PDB file of C-alpha atoms and ligand atoms in Angstrom:
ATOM      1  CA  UNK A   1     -17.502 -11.551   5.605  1.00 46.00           C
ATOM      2  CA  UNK A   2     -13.780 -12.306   5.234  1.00 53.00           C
ATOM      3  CA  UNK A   3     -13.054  -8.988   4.299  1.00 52.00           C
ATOM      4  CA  UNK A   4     -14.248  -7.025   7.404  1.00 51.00           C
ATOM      5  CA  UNK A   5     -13.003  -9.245   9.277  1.00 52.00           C
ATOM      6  CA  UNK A   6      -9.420  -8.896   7.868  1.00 56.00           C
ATOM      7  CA  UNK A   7     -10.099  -4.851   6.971  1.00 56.00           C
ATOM      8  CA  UNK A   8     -11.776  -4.006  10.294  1.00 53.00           C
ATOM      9  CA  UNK A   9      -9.587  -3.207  12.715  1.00 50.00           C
ATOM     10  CA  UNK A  10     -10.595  -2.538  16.307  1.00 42.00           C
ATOM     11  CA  UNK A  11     -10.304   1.483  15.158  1.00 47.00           C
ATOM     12  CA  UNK A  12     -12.263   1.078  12.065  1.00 57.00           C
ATOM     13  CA  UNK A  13     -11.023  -0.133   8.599  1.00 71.00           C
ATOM     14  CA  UNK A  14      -7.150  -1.327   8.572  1.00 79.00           C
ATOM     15  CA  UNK A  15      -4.723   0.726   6.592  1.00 84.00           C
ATOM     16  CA  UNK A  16      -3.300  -0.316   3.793  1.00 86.00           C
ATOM     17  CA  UNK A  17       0.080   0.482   5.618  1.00 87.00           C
ATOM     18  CA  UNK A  18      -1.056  -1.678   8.291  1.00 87.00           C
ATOM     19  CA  UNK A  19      -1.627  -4.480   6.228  1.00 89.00           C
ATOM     20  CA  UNK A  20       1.672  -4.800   4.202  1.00 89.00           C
ATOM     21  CA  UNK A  21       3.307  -4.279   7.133  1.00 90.00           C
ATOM     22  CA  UNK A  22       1.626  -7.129   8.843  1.00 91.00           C
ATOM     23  CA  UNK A  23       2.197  -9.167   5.501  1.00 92.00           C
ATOM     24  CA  UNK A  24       5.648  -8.518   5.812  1.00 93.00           C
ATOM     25  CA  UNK A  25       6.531  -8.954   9.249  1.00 94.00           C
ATOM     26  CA  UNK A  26       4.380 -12.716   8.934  1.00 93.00           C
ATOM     27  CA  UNK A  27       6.971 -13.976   5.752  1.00 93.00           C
ATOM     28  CA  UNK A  28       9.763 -12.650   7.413  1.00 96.00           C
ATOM     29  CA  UNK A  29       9.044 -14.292  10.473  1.00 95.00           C
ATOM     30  CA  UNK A  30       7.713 -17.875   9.020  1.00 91.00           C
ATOM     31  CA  UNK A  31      10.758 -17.627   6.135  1.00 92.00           C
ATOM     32  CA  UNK A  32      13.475 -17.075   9.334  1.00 96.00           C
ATOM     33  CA  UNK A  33      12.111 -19.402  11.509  1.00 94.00           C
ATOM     34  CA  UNK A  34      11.885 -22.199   8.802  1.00 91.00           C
ATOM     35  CA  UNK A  35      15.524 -20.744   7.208  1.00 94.00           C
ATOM     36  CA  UNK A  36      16.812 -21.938  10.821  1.00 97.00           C
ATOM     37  CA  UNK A  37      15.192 -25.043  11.068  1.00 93.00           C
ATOM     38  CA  UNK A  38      16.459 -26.429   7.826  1.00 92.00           C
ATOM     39  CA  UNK A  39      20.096 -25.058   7.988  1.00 97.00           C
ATOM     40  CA  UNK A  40      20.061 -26.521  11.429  1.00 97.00           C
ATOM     41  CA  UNK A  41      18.669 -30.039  10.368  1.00 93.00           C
ATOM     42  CA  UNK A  42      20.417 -30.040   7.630  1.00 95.00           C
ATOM     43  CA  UNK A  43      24.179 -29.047   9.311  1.00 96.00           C
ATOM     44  CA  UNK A  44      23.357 -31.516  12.284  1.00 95.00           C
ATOM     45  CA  UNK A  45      22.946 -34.439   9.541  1.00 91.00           C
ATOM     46  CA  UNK A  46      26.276 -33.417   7.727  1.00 93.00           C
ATOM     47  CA  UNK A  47      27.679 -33.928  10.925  1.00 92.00           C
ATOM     48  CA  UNK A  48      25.895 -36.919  11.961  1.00 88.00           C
ATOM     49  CA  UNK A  49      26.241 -38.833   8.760  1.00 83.00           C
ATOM     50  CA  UNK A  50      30.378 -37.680   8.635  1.00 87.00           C
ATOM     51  CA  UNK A  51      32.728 -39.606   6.973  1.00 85.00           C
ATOM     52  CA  UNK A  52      34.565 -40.808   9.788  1.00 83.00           C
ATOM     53  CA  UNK A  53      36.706 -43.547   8.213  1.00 83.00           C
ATOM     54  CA  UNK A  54      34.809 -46.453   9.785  1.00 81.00           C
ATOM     55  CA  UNK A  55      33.395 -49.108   7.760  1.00 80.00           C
ATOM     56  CA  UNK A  56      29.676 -48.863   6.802  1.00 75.00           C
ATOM     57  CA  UNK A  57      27.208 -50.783   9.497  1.00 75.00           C
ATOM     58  CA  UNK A  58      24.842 -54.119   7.395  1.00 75.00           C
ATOM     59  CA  UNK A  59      21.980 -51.977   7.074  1.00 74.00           C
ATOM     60  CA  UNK A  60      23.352 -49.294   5.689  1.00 73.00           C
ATOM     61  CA  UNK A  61      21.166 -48.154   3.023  1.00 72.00           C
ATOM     62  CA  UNK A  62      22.463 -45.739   0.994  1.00 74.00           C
ATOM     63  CA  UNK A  63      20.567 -43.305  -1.426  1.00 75.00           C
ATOM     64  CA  UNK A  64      20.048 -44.308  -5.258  1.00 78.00           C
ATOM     65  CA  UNK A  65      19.873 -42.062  -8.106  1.00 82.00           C
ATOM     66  CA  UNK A  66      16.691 -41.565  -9.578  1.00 78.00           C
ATOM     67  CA  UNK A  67      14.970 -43.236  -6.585  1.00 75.00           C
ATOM     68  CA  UNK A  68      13.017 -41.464  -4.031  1.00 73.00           C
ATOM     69  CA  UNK A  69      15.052 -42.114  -0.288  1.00 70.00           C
ATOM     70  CA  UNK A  70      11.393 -44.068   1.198  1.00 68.00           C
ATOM     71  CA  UNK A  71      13.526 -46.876   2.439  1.00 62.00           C
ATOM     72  CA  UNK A  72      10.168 -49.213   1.333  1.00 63.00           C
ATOM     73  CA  UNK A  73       8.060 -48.047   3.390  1.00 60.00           C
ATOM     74  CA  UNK A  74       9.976 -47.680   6.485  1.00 67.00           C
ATOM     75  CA  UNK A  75      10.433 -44.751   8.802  1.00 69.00           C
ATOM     76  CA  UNK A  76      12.098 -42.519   6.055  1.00 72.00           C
ATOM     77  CA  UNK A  77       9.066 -42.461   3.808  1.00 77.00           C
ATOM     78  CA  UNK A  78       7.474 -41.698   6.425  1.00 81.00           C
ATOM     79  CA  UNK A  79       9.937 -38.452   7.143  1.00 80.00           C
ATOM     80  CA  UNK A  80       9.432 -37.773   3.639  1.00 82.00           C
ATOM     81  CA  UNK A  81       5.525 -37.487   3.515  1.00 85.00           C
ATOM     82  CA  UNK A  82       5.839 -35.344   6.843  1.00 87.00           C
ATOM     83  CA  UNK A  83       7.948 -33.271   4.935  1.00 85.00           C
ATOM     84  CA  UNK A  84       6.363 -32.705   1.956  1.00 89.00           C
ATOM     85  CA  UNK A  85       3.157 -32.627   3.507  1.00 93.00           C
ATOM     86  CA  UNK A  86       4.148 -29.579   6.128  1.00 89.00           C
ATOM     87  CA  UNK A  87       5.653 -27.863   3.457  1.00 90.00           C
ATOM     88  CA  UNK A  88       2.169 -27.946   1.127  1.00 95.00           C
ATOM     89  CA  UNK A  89       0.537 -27.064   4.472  1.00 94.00           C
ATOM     90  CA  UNK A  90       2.437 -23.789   5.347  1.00 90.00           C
ATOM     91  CA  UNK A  91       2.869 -22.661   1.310  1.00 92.00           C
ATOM     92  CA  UNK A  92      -0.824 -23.163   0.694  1.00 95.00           C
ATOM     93  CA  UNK A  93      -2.239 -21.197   3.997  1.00 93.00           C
ATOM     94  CA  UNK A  94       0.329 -18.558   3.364  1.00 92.00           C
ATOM     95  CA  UNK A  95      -0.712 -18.493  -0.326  1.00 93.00           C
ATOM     96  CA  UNK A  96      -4.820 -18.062   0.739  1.00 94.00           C
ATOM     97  CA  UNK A  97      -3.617 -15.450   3.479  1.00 92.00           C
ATOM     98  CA  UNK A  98      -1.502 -13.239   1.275  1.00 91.00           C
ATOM     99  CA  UNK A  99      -4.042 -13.221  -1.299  1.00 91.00           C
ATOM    100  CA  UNK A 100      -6.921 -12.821   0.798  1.00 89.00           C
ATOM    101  CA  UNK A 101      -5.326  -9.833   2.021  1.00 88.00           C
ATOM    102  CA  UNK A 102      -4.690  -8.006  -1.275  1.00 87.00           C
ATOM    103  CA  UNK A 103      -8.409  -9.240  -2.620  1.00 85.00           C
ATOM    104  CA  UNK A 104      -9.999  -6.862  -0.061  1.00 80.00           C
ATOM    105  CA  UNK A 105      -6.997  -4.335  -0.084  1.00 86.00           C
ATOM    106  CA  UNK A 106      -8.081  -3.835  -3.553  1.00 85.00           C
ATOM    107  CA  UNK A 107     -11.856  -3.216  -2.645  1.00 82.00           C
ATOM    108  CA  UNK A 108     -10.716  -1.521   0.540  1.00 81.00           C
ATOM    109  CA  UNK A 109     -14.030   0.570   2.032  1.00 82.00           C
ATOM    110  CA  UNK A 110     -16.016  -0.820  -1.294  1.00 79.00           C
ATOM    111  CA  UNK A 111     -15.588  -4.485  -0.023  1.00 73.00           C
ATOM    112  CA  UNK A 112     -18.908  -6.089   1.515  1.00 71.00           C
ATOM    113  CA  UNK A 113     -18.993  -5.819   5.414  1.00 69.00           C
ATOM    114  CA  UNK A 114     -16.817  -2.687   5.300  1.00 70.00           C
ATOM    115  CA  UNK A 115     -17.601   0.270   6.056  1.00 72.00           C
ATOM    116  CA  UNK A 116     -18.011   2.841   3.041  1.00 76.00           C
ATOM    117  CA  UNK A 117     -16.303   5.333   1.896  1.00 80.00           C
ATOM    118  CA  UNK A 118     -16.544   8.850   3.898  1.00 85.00           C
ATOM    119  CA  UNK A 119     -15.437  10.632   0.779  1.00 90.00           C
ATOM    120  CA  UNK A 120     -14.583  10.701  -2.656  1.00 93.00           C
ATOM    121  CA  UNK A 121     -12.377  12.949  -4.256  1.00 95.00           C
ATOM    122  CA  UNK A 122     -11.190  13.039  -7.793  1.00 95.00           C
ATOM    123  CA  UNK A 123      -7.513  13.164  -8.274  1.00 96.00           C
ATOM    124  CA  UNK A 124      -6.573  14.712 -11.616  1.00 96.00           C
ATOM    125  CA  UNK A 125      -2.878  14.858 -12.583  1.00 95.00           C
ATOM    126  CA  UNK A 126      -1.605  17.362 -15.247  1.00 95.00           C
ATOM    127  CA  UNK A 127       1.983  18.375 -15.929  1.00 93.00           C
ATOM    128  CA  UNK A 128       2.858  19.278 -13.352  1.00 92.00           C
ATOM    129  CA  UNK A 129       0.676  19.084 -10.585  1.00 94.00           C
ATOM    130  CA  UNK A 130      -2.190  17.583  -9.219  1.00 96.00           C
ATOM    131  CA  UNK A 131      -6.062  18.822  -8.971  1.00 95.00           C
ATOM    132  CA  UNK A 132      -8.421  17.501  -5.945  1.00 95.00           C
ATOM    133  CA  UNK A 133     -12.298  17.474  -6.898  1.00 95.00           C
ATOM    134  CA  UNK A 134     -14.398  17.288  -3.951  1.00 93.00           C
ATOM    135  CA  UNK A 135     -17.890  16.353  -3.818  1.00 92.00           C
ATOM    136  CA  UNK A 136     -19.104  19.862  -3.712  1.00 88.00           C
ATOM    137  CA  UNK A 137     -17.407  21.052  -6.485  1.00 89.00           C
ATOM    138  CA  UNK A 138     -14.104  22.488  -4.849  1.00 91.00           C
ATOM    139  CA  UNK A 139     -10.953  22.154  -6.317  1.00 92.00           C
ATOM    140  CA  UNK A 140      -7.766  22.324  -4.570  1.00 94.00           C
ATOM    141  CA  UNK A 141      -3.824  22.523  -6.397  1.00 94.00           C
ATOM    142  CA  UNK A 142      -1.264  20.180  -5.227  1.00 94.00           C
ATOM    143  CA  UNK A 143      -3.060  19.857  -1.611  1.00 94.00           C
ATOM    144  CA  UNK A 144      -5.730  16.931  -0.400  1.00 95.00           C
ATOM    145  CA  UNK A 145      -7.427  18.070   3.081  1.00 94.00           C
ATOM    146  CA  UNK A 146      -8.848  15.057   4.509  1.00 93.00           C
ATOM    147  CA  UNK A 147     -10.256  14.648   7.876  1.00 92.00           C
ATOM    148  CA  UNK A 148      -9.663  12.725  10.516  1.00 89.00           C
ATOM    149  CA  UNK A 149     -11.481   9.068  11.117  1.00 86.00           C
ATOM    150  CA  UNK A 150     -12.433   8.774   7.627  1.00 87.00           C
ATOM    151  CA  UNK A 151     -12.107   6.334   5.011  1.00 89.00           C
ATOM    152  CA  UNK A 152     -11.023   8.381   1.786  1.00 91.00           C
ATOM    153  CA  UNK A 153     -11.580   6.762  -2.015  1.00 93.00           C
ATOM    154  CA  UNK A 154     -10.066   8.248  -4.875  1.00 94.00           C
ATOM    155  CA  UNK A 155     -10.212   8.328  -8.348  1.00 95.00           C
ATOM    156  CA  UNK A 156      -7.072   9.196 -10.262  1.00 96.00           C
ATOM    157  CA  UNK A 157      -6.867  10.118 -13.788  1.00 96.00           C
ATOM    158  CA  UNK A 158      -4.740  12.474 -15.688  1.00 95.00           C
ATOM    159  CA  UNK A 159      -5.566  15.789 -17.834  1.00 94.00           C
ATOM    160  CA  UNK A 160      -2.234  15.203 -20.547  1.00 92.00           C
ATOM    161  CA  UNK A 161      -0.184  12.367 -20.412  1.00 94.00           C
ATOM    162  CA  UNK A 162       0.255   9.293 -17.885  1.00 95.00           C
ATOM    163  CA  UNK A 163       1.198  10.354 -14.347  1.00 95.00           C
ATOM    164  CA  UNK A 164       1.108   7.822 -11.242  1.00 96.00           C
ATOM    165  CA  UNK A 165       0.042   8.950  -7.629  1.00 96.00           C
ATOM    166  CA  UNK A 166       1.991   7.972  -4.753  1.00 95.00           C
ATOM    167  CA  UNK A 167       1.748   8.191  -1.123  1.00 94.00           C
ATOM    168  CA  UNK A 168       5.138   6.410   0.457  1.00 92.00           C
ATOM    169  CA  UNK A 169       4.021   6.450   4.039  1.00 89.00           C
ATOM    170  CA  UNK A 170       0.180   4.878   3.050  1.00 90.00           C
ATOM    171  CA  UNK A 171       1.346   2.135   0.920  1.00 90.00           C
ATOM    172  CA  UNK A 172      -0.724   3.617  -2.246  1.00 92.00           C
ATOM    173  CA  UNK A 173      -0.469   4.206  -5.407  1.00 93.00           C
ATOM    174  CA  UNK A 174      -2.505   4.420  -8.993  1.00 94.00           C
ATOM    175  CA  UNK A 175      -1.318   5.059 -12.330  1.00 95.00           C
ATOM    176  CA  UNK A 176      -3.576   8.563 -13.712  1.00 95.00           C
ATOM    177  CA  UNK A 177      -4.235   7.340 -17.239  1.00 95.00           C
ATOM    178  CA  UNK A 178      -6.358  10.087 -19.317  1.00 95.00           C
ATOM    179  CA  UNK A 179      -9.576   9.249 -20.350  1.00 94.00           C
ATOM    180  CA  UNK A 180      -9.872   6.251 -16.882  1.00 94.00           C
ATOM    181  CA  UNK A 181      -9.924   6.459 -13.768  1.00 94.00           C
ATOM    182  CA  UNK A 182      -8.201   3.973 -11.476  1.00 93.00           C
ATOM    183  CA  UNK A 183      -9.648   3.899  -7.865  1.00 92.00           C
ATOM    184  CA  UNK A 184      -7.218   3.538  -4.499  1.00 92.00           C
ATOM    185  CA  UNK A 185      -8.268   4.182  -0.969  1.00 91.00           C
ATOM    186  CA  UNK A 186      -6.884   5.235   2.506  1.00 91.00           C
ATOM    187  CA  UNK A 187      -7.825   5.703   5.566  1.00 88.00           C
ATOM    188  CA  UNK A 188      -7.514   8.188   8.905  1.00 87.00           C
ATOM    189  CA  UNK A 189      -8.404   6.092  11.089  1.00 76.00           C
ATOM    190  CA  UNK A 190      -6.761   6.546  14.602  1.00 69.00           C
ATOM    191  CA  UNK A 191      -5.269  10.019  13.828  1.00 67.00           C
ATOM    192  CA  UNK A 192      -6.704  11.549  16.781  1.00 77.00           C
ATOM    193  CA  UNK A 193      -5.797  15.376  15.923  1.00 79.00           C
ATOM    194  CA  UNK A 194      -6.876  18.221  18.730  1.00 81.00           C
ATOM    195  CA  UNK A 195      -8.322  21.729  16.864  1.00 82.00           C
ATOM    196  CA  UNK A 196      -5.531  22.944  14.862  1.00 81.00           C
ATOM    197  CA  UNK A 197      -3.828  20.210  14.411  1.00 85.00           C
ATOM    198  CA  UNK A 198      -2.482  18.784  10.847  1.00 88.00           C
ATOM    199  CA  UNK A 199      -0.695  15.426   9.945  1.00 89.00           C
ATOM    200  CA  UNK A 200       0.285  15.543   6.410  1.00 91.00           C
ATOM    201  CA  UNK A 201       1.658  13.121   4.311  1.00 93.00           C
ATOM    202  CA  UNK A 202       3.546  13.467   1.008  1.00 95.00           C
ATOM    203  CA  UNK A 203       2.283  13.125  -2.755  1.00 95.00           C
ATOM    204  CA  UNK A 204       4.392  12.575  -5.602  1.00 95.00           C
ATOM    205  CA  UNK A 205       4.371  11.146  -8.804  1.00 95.00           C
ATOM    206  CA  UNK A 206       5.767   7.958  -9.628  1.00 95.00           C
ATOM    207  CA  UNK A 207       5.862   7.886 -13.855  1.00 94.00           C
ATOM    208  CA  UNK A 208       8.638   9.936 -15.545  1.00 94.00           C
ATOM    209  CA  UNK A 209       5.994  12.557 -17.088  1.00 93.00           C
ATOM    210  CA  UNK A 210       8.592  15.654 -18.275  1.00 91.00           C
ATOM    211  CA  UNK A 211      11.167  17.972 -17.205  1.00 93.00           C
ATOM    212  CA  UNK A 212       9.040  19.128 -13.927  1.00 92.00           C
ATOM    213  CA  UNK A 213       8.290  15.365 -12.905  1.00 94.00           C
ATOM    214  CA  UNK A 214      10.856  15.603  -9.804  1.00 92.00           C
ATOM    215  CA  UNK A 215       9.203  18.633  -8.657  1.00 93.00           C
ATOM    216  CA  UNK A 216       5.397  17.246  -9.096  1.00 94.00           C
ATOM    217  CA  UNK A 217       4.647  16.732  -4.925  1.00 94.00           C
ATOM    218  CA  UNK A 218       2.049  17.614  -3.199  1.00 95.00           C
ATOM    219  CA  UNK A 219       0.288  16.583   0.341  1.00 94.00           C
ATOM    220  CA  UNK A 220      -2.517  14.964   2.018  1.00 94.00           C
ATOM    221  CA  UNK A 221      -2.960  17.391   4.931  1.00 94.00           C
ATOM    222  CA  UNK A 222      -5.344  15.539   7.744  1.00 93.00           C
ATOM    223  CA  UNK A 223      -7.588  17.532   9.673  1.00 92.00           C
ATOM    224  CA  UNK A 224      -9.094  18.141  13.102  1.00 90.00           C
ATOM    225  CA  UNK A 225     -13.274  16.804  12.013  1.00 89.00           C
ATOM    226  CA  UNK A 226     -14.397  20.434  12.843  1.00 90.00           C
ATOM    227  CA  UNK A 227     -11.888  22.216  11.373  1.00 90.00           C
ATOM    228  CA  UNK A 228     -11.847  20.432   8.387  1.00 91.00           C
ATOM    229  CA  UNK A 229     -15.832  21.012   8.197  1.00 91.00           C
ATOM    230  CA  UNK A 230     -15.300  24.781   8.378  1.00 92.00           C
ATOM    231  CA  UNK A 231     -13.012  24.863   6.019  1.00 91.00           C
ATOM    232  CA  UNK A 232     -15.212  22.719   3.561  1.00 92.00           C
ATOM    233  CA  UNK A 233     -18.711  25.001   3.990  1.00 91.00           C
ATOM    234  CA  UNK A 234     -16.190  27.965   3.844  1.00 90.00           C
ATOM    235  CA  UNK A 235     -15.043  26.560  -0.052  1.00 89.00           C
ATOM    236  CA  UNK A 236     -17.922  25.892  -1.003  1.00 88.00           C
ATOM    237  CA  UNK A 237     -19.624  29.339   0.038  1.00 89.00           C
ATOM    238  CA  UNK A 238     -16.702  30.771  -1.596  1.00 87.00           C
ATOM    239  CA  UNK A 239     -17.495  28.948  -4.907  1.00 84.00           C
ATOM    240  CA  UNK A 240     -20.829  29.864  -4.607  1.00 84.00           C
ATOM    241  CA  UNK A 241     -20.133  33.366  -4.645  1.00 83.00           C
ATOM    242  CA  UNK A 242     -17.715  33.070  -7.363  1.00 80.00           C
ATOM    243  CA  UNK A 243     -20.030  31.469  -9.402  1.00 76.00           C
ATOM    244  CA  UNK A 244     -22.848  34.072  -8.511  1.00 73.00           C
ATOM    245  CA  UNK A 245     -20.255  36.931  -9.663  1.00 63.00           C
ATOM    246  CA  UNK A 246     -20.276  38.553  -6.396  1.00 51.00           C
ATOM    247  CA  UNK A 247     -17.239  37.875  -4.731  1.00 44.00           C
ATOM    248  CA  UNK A 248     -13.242  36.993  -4.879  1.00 45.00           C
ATOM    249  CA  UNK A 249     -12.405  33.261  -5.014  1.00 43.00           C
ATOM    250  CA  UNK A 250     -10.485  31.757  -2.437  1.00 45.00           C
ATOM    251  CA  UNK A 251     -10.635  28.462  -3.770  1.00 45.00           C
ATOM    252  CA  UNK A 252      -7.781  26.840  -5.895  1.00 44.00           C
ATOM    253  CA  UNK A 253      -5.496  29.730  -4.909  1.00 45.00           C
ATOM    254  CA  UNK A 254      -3.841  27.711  -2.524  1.00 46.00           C
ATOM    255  CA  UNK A 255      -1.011  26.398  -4.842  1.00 43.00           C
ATOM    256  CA  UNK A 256       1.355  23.928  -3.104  1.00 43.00           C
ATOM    257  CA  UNK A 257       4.965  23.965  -4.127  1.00 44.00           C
ATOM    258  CA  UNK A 258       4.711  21.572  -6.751  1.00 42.00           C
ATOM    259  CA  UNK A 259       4.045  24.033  -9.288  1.00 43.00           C
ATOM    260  CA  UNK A 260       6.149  26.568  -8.270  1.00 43.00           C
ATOM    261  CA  UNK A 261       8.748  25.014  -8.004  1.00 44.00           C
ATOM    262  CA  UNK A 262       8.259  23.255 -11.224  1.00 43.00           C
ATOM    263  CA  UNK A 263       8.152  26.208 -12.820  1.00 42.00           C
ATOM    264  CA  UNK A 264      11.101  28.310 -10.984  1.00 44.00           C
ATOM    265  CA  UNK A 265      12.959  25.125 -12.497  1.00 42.00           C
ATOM    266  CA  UNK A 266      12.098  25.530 -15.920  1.00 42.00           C
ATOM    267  CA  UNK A 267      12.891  29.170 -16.214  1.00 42.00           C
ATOM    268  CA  UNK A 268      15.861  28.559 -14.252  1.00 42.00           C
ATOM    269  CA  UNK A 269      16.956  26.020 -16.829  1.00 43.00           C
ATOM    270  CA  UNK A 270      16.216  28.504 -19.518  1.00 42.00           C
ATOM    271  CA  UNK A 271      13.157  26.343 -20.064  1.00 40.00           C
ATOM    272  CA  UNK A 272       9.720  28.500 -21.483  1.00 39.00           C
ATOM    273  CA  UNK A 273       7.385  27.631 -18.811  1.00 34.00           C
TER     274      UNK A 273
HETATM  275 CU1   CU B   1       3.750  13.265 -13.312  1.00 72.97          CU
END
């Protein structure tokens, strides 16, 4: 219940993007508005309470060490509780808010109330590149196609040693461990692309993995809904007539620059790729 209603947007389920940057913009806000106050209160009092070389009035009542300034009872405790108790008020809801917000950021389109997932995709990293499994079987190097309005789960893991997968501009990113398989989500939502249109974003790997870690990028190209159907049924006729023997494969051939480049590196470098 909480969850969609903080992870359903008006366009669908928030991005994760969306959500840190909401996060953000709320502490910044709060912490400069209360960083104002204080300073404020507290320079006014300095100057209030200034030593201005007149003697002290009767009921002057001066702070003692060790003793909390309640003045028995009187107005001050009464500043004191207001203070303490505003303080627990504003920590507390922005500790519940912050949290509740990563709780279903973590389940993203698996949380109840959400919508699920459009599609999964396996993400496999390998030095030095990464592999895309789609749900029909086809594979793609270095390049996710995703379309449009869609909530996308993967599941990263790696094929040698420990990779991470990072997407600056969508907030995620998930350690590929071999042998498990850590699950992050985004979503397309709102990218209202005509026919032909692309938005891509850039992959790259976060966890020093070997000499062609720098050059281990990739992209999440997003896709017009139609085209990216056509190209999907045309994959995974293509597989199928792979698999049947009876004709070239187009799939996997289209090799981002990752790989390439990794590897124009390494010989450059006198490296054996
Ligand atoms: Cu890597």
């Amino acid at each position: 219940m909480i969850a969609s209603v903080l992870l359903q947007g008006t366009d669908g389920l928030r991005a994760q993007a969306e959500i840190f940057n909401e996060i953000f913009s709320v502490f910044l806000g709060l912490g400069t508005l209360i960083g104002v106050i204080v300073v404020s209160y507290m320079l006014w009092n300095a100057y209030k309470y200034r030593d201005d070389g007149s003697e002290p009035k009767e009921s002057f009542d001066p702070p003692v060490l060790g003793e909390l300034p309640t003045g028995k009872g009187g107005p001050k405790a009464k500043k004191l509780f207001l203070s303490f108790g505003l303080s627990a008020i504003v920590v507390i809801s922005l500790v519940v808010y912050a949290y509740g917000l990563l709780l279903v950021v973590e389940q993203g389109p698996d949380a109840p109330g959400v919508e699920s997932a459009d599609m999964e995709v396996d993400v496999v990293g390998y030095q030095f590149g990464w592999e895309f499994q789609y749900p029909n079987g086809v594979t793609t190097q270095n390049t996710l196609y995703v379309p449009e309005d869609s909530a996308i789960e993967l599941r990263v893991t790696s094929r040698d040693v420990w990779h991470t997968f990072g997407v600056t501009d969508l907030r995620i990113k998930s350690d590929a461990i071999p042998g498990d398989y850590s699950e992050t989500w985004f979503t397309t939502d709102g990218e209202d692309l005509a026919s032909g249109e692309e938005r891509t974003h850039q992959i790259e790997c976060f966890e020093l993995c070997g000499s062609g870690h720098s050059y281990m990028t990739g992209e999440i190209v997003v896709m017009d809904d139609q085209d990216f159907n056509t190209w999907y049924d045309e994959q995974a006729a293509a597989l199928e007539n792979e698999s049947d023997g009876s004709g070239a494969a187009t799939n996997g051939t289209d090799s981002g620059n990752g790989m390439e480049n990794a590897t124009n590196a390494m010989t450059a470098q006198g490296v054996e790729a």
